[in-house]
Coordinates of C-alpha atoms in Angstrom, one line a residue:
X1 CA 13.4 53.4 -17.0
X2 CA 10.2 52.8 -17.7
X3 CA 7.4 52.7 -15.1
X4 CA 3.6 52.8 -16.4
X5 CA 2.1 54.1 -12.5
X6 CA 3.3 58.2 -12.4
X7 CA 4.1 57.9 -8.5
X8 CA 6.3 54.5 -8.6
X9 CA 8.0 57.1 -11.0
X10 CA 8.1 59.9 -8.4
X11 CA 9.5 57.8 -6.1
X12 CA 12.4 56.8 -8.0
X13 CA 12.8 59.8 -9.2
X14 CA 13.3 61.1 -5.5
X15 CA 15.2 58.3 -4.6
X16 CA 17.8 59.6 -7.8
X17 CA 18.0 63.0 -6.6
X18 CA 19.0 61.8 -3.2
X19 CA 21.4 58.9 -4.5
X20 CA 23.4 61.3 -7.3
X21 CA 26.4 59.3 -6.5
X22 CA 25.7 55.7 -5.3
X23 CA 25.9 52.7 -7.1
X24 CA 22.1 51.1 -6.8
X25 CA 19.4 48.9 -9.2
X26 CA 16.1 48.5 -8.0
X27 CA 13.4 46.1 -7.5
X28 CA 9.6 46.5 -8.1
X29 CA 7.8 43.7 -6.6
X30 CA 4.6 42.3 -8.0
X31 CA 3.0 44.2 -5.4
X32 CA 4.1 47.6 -6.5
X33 CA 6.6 48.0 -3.4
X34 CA 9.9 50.0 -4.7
X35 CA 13.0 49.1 -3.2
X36 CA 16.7 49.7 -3.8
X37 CA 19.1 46.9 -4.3
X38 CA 22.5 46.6 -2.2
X39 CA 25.3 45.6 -3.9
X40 CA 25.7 43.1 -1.3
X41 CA 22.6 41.4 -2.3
X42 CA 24.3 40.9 -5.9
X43 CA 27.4 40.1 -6.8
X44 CA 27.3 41.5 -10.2
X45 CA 28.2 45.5 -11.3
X46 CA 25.8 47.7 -10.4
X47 CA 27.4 50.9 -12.0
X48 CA 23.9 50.7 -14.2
X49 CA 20.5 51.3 -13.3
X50 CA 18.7 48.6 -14.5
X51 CA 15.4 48.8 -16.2
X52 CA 12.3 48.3 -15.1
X53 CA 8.7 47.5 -15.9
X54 CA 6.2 47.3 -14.1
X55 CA 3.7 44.9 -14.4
X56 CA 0.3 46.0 -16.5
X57 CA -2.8 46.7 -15.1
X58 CA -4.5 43.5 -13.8
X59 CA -1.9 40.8 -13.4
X60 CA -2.9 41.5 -9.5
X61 CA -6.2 40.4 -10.0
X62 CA -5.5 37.8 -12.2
X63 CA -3.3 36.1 -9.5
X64 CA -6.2 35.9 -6.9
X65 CA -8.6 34.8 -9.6
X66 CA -6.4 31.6 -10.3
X67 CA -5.5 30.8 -6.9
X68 CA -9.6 30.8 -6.3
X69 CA -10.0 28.9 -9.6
X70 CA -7.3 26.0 -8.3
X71 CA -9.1 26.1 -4.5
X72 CA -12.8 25.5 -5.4
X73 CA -11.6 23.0 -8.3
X74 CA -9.6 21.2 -5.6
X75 CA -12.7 21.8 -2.8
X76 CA -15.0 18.6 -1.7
X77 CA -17.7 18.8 0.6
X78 CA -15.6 17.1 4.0
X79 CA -12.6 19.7 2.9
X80 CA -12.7 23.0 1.8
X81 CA -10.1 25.0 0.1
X82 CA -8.7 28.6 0.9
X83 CA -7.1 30.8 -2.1
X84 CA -4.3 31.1 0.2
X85 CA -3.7 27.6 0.4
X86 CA -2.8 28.2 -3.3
X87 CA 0.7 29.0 -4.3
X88 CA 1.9 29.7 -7.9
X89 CA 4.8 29.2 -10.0
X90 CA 6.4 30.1 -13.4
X91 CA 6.3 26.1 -14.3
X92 CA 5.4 22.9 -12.7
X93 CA 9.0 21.5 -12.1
X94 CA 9.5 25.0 -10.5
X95 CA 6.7 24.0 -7.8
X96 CA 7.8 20.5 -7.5
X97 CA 11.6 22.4 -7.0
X98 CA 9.9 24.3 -4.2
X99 CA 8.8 21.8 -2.2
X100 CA 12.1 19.8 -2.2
X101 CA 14.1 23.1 -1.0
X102 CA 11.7 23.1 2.1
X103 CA 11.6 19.5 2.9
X104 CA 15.0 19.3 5.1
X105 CA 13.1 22.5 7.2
X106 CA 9.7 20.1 7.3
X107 CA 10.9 17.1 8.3
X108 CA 14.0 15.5 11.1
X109 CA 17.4 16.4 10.2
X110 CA 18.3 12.5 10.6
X111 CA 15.7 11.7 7.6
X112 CA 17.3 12.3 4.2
X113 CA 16.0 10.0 1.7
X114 CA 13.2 11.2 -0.8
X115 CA 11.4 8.6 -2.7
X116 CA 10.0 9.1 -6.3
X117 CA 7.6 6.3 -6.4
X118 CA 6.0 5.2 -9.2
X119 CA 5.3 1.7 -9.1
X120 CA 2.9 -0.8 -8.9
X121 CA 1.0 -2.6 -6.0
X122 CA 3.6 -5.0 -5.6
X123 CA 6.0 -2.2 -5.1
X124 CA 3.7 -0.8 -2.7
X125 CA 4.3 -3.8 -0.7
X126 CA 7.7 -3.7 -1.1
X127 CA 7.8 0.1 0.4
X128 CA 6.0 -1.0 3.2
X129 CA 8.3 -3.5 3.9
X130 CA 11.4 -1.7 3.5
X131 CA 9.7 1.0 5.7
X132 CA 8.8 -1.6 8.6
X133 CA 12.5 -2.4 8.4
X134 CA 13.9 1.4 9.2
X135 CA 14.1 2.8 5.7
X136 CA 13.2 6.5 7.0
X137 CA 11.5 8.9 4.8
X138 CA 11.2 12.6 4.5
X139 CA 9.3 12.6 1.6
X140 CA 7.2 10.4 -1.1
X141 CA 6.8 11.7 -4.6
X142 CA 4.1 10.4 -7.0
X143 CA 1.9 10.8 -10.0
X144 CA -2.1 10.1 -10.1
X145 CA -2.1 8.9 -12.1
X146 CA 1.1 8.0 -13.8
X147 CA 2.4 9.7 -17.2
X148 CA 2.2 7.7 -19.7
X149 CA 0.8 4.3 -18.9
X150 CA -1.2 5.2 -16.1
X151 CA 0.1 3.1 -13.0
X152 CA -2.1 3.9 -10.2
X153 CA -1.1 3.8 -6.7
X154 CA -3.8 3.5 -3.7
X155 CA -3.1 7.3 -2.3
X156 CA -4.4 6.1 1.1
X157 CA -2.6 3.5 1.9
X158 CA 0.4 5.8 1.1
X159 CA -1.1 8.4 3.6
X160 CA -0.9 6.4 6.4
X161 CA 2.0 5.8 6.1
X162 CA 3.2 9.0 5.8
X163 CA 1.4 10.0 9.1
X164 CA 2.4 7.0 11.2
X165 CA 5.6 7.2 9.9
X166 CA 6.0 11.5 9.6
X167 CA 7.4 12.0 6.0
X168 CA 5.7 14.3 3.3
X169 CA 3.4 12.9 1.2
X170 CA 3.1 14.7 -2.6
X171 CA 1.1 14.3 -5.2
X172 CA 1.2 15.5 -9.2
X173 CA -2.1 15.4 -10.1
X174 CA -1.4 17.0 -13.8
X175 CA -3.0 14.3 -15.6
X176 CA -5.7 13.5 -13.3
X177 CA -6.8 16.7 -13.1
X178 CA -8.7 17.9 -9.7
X179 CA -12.2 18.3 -12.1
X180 CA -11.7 14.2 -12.6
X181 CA -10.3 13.1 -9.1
X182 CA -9.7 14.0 -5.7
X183 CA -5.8 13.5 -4.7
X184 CA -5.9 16.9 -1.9
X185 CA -8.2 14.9 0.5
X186 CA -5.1 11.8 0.4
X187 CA -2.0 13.8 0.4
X188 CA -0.2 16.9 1.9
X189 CA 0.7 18.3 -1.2
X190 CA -0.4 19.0 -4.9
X191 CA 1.7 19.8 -7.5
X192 CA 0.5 20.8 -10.8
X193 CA 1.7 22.3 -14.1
X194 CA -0.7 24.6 -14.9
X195 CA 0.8 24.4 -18.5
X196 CA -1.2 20.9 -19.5
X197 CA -5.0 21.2 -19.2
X198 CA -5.2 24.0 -17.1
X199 CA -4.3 26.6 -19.5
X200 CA -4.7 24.3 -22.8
X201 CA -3.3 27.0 -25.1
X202 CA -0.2 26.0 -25.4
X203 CA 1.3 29.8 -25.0
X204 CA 1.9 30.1 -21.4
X205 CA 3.7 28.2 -19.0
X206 CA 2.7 28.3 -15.2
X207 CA 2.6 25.6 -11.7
X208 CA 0.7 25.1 -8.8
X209 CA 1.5 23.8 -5.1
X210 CA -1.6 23.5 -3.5
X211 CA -1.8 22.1 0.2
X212 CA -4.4 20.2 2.0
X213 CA -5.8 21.9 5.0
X214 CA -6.6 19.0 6.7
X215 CA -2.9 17.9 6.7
X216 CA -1.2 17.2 9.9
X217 CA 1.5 19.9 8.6
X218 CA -0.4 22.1 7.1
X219 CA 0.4 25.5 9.3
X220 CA 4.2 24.7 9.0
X221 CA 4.1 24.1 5.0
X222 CA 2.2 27.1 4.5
X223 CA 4.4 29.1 6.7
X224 CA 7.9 27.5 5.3
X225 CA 6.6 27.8 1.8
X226 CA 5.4 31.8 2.1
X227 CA 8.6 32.8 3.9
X228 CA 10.5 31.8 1.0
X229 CA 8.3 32.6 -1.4
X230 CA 8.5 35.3 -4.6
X231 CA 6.3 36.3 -6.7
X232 CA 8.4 35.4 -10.1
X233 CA 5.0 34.4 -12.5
X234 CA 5.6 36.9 -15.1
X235 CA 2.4 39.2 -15.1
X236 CA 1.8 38.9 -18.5
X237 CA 1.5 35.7 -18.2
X238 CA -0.7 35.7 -15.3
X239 CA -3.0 37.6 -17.0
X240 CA -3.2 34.9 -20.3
X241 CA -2.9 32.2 -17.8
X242 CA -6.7 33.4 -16.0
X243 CA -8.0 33.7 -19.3
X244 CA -7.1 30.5 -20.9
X245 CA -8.3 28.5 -17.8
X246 CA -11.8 30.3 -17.5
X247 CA -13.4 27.2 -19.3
X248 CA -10.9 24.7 -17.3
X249 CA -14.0 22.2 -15.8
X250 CA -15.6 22.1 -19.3
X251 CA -12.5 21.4 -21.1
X252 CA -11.4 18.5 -19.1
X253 CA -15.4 17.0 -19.1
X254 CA -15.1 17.5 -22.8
X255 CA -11.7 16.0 -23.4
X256 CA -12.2 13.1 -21.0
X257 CA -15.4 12.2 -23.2
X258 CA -13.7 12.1 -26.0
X259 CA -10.5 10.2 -24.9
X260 CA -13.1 7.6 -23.3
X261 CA -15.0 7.1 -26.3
X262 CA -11.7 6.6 -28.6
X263 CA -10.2 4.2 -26.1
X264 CA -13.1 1.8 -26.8
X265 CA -12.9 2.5 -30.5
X266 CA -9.1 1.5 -30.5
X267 CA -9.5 -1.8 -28.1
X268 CA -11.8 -3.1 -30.6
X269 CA -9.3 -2.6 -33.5
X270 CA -7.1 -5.7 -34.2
X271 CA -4.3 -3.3 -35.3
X272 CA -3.6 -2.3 -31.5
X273 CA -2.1 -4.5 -28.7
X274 CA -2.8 -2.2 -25.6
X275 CA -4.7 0.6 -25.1
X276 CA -3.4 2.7 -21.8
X277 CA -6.6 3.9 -20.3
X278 CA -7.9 3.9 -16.4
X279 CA -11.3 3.1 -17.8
X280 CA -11.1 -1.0 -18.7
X281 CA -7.6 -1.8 -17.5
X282 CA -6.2 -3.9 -14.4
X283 CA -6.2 -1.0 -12.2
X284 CA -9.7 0.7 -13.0
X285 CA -11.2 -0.1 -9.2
X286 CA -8.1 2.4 -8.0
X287 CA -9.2 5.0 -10.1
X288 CA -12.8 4.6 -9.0
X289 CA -11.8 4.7 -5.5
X290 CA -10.6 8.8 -6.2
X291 CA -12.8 9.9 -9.1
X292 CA -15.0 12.3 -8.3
X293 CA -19.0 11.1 -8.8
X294 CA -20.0 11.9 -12.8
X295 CA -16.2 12.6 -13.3
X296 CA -14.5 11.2 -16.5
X297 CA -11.1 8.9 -16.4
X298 CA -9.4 11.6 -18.2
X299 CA -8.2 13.2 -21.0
X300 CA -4.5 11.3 -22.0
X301 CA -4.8 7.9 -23.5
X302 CA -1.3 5.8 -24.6
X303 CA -1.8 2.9 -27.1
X304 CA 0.8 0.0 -28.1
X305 CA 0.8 -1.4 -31.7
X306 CA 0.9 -4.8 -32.5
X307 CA 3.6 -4.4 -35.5
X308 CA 6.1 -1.7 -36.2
X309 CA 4.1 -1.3 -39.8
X310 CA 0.8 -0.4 -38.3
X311 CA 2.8 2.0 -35.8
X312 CA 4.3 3.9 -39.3
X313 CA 1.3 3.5 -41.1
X314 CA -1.2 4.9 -37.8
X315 CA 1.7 7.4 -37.2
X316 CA 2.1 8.6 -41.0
X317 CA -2.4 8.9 -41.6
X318 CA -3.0 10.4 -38.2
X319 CA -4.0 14.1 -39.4
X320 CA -3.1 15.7 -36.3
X321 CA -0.4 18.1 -34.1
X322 CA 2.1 15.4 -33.4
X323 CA 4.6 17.0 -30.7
X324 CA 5.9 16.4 -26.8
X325 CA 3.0 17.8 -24.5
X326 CA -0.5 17.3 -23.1
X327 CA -3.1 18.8 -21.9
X328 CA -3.7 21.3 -25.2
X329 CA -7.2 22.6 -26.7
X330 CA -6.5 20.3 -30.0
X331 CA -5.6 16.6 -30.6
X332 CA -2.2 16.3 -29.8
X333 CA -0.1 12.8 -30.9
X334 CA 3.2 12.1 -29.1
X335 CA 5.7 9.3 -30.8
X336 CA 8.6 7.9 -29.1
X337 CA 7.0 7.8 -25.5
X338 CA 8.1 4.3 -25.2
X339 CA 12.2 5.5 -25.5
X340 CA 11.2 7.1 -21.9
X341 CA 8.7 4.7 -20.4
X342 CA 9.4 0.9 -21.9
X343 CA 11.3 -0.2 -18.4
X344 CA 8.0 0.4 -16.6
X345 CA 6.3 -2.0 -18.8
X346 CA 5.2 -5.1 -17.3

């Protein structure tokens, strides 16, 4: 067993001499608290001790630093943001997963429907109509902005309906980033996958659910979500995760800049049909209405071809990291999005 603090050691090591004969593993929490495991809380054999390590020197600290990183970045003058309002994840689906498990406990038991909305403003209307007919909510799911041809949805509009009408409202903000837009001031919840832009390294994985004080259900998130809540963000990776996002702001500025600057190279070329961008397309003015003053439009940009020989030919020159992510500290080029995404074109 292998424990790198001397008295977590000392107190297993009493715990053995007083246990010579019972079957037991045991659990070190993030925290450092030492406890044995029943058998009743595992079903499987527990005739072995199992090993453990404790997490290094740091990982602590590393945890507070992030959850202070993700508050002040998410922070506007009219709402400030607590480190506590700050919970983190192994991955970003893992956060999103989080919030669904809790939903039935946040909301009416008659509610059941979850929405995963996506859509345009005429779908917006629709939804409002379907709502003004009985659909009942308990939840609303969406992107801001979307992933990868950047349908935007007017976040308050959504809102109020979620307040006059009491279901969850929640946000992924992955690709607009809280350094380009404010979503937390329009929602109740923000998920985000720390593994994009946040960390940009492309060796750590890690999520976010951030909530918005100023949300009618705030107190009752925050307590559903921390009753259930363990600590299962591998240390290690806590610690690369505070590292890599140090320079988080100044990537995002940086990276914005240059996706701007190359969408209005590539709208000028006659090569490309569409070029997916909030700055200069039909929903710019929604953007605007949630981008932070001085802010960028972001850092993702999707383009169309207007022959499948300049796709190859674009495809085969282009002398970059061609692979399925975002968000990374080097040009990244992702083929095929359109296999995914082509029933959301218009």
């Amino acid at each position: 067993m292998l424990i790198t603090a001397r008295h977590h050691a000392k107190d297993l090591q009493r715990h053995l001499d007083e246990q010579l004969t019972r079957e037991f593993a045991f659990v070190v929490e993030f925290e450092g608290n030492i406890r044995p495991v029943e058998k009743s809380e595992n079903g499987s054999d527990l005739n072995e001790i199992s090993v453990v390590v404790y997490p290094p020197r740091g990982a602590k600290e590393a945890k507070v630093a992030i959850q202070q990183r993700i508050a002040d970045s998410f922070s506007t003058e009219d709402n400030k943001l607590k480190k506590s309002d700050v919970l983190l994840y192994p991955t970003g689906m893992s956060a999103i997963s989080h919030i669904h498990d809790i939903i039935s406990l946040y909301t009416t038991t008659t509610k059941k429907t979850i929405a995963i909305f996506g859509g345009t403003q005429y779908d917006l209307e629709t939804l409002e109509e379907e709502l003004a007919a009985g659909l009942e909510l308990c939840a609303l799911f969406t992107e801001f902005p979307g992933n990868p041809l950047f349908g935007f949805v007017d976040l308050e509009r959504i809102k109020r309906l979620s307040d006059e009408l009491f279901f969850l409202f929640v946000v992924d903000d992955t690709v607009g980033t809280s350094v380009n837009v404010d979503v937390i001031s329009h929602c109740d919840v923000v998920c985000t996958s720390l593994t994009k832009m946040f960390s940009g390294g492309c060796n750590v994985m890690g999520g976010s659910v951030t909530l918005n004080p100023k949300s009618r259900g705030h107190w009752d998130m925050k307590r559903l979500l921390k009753d259930r809540y363990a600590n299962t963000f591998f240390p290690l990776d806590m610690i690369v995760m505070e590292k890599n996002s140090a320079d988080f702001e100044e990537r995002v500025t940086e990276a914005s800049q240059n996706a701007e600057h190359l969408a209005d190279t590539l709208r000028k070329h006659s090569s490309f049909g569409q070029v997916h961008y909030p700055k200069g397309s039909p929903t710019q003015r929604l953007h605007e209405k949630y981008k932070r003053p001085g802010k960028g439009y972001g850092y993702l940009l999707s383009i169309r071809f207007n022959t499948p020989a300049a796709a190859i030919a674009f495809h085969d020159a282009l002398d970059v990291a061609k692979g399925p992510s975002l968000g990374t500290n080097f040009t990244l080029g992702c083929a095929y999005t359109l296999f995914a995404h082509f029933h959301e074109l218009e």
